[in-house]
Amino acid sequence: MIGRLIVGIAFYLQGSARYRHVKKFFHNLLENPTYPYKKFFDYVMMAFIVMSVYILVRHVKHEVSQDWLFFNNYIISFVFLMEYLLRLWVYSDNSKAIIEQYEHDIFLQRPFGWMGAMHRIVMIKMGFIFSPAAIIDLLAIMPFFHEMRLLRVFILFRVFKLFRYAKSLTQFVSILASKKFEIFTLGVFASVIITVSSVLIYVMEANNPESRINTLFDAFYWSVVTIFTVGYGDFVPVTDEGRVVAMVIIVAGIAVISFATSIVVSAFTEKLDEIKEDKLIDDVSKIDQFYLICGYGPLAYQVAHRFIKNGKQVVIVDNNHEKISEAQKEGFLALTYDPSSLHSYHMLRIDFESQVIAAILLQESDVLNVYTALTIREMTKKVPLLSILLHHENRRKLTLAGIDEVVYTQELIGLMSKEVSGRPVAFEVIHALRSENSGVFIEEIILDKIMAERFFDMGKLPLFHKRLIILGVYKQTSQSFFFNPSSSLMVAAGDVAIVVGTRSLIDEFKVLIRTKGRR
């Protein structure tokens, strides 16, 4: 009877959409760092902690109104109590555990052991109750029983709750936790030194009437203060033997401090890349909309540079650490992840539906672009996909993978070579485009009225005539594009010219058509 009732309740809760929704909401609010409302919840809880400690300190020597004491003893404590119970609730799925036990027993053709299921649930919950964070939460609730004045001191434990809400503090603890063995070794070494020195200084000083070290606790206190290089001077050895012990302890203290410093520095050094990566992931999650570029190289650099120049946000993903380092040096938001892995996008917490304008696949292999396209299409069908095609026979594979636009570089190069044939720099340009040589660039120049008047005349100068290609001009008024335009073409303000050449030559050309045109 009891077993059937428990199973019925478990199936009801498991099938209740409202129950699952409420539990998911509180789980996200308490545990999910990417949940939009979690940071506001954390800020409120931190404000409660600061106010609670302030009231405690203020109450030591000043009168505090009964309203503030009621707020501190009841309201804040009740909020922390509800938080504790909610964390206990969302820590595990009780109904799921009961259903799994029920189905397991049915499969083995034996009666449902509801006692075993309840024991399993209790053990899981005990894992939360005895966790360090939960113990701190429980101690922070103690001031709720304000009649026991001593328990008000437990308000100070609320300060430790800041580790739960402040990400930087949590990160600091996790970094130190990675050096648990080294810290344990340091603790053992310091404990042995303190114990031995305490006994020695007590033996040397306790029977001397001029010495203030009269008890073993005095000796222990002196050892701790000395080994950590504080040295208050309230207890000092007066015998020669005691001073020898003090010198040894001072040297040992320097060793302990040096060891501790090296542990912290090495821990941060090892985790520095991970910290930077976490920061980059947070930056990505804060961007409203961006273009996702999968794969980094000279072509990806040009595409990303053009987007940023037009005021668009770009995120670059590549599994090659050297390429990502190069992209970061160029100032791009780039991360070392495999673009073809579903796990990568879960780690990056990218919301394709709302954040990604389009994904551009520029990896060095058609196969990799196909895998990346299939991975992205598994997560979303709406985001436009554009990919470069390196081998003509793979076009159908890219199309079947869900790519909306396929760009075959050889077709573009053939068109350009046809339009610029006969020009001295044509073969160099084609070769540069074919090999993705970053020494040659294609750039748009938006003309104003004065620049339009001098544009073709400046192109005839010896500096540019045989070294800079005017690939085409887009006429704004007629909305038409003219490849390889002649100097007789009338250009006006608002037209866009496309030129090909080296970086320095294009920059010089842009400067001269502006400055010389204004003289």
Coordinates of C-alpha atoms in Angstrom, one line a residue, residues 452 455-456 470 472-475 478 480-492 495-496:
A452 CA 35.8 61.0 -56.7
F455 CA 40.3 59.0 -58.1
F456 CA 41.4 58.0 -61.6
I470 CA 41.3 49.2 -59.6
G472 CA 35.8 47.6 -60.0
V473 CA 33.5 50.4 -59.1
Y474 CA 30.0 50.1 -57.6
K475 CA 27.8 53.0 -58.8
S478 CA 22.5 53.0 -60.8
S480 CA 25.5 48.5 -60.9
F481 CA 29.0 47.2 -60.7
F482 CA 31.7 47.9 -63.3
F483 CA 34.6 45.5 -63.5
N484 CA 38.0 46.8 -64.6
P485 CA 36.6 50.3 -65.2
S486 CA 38.1 52.7 -67.6
S487 CA 39.2 56.2 -66.6
S488 CA 36.3 57.6 -68.5
L489 CA 33.8 56.2 -66.1
M490 CA 32.1 59.0 -64.1
V491 CA 32.3 58.4 -60.4
A492 CA 30.5 60.4 -57.8
D495 CA 30.3 55.2 -55.0
V496 CA 32.5 52.4 -53.8

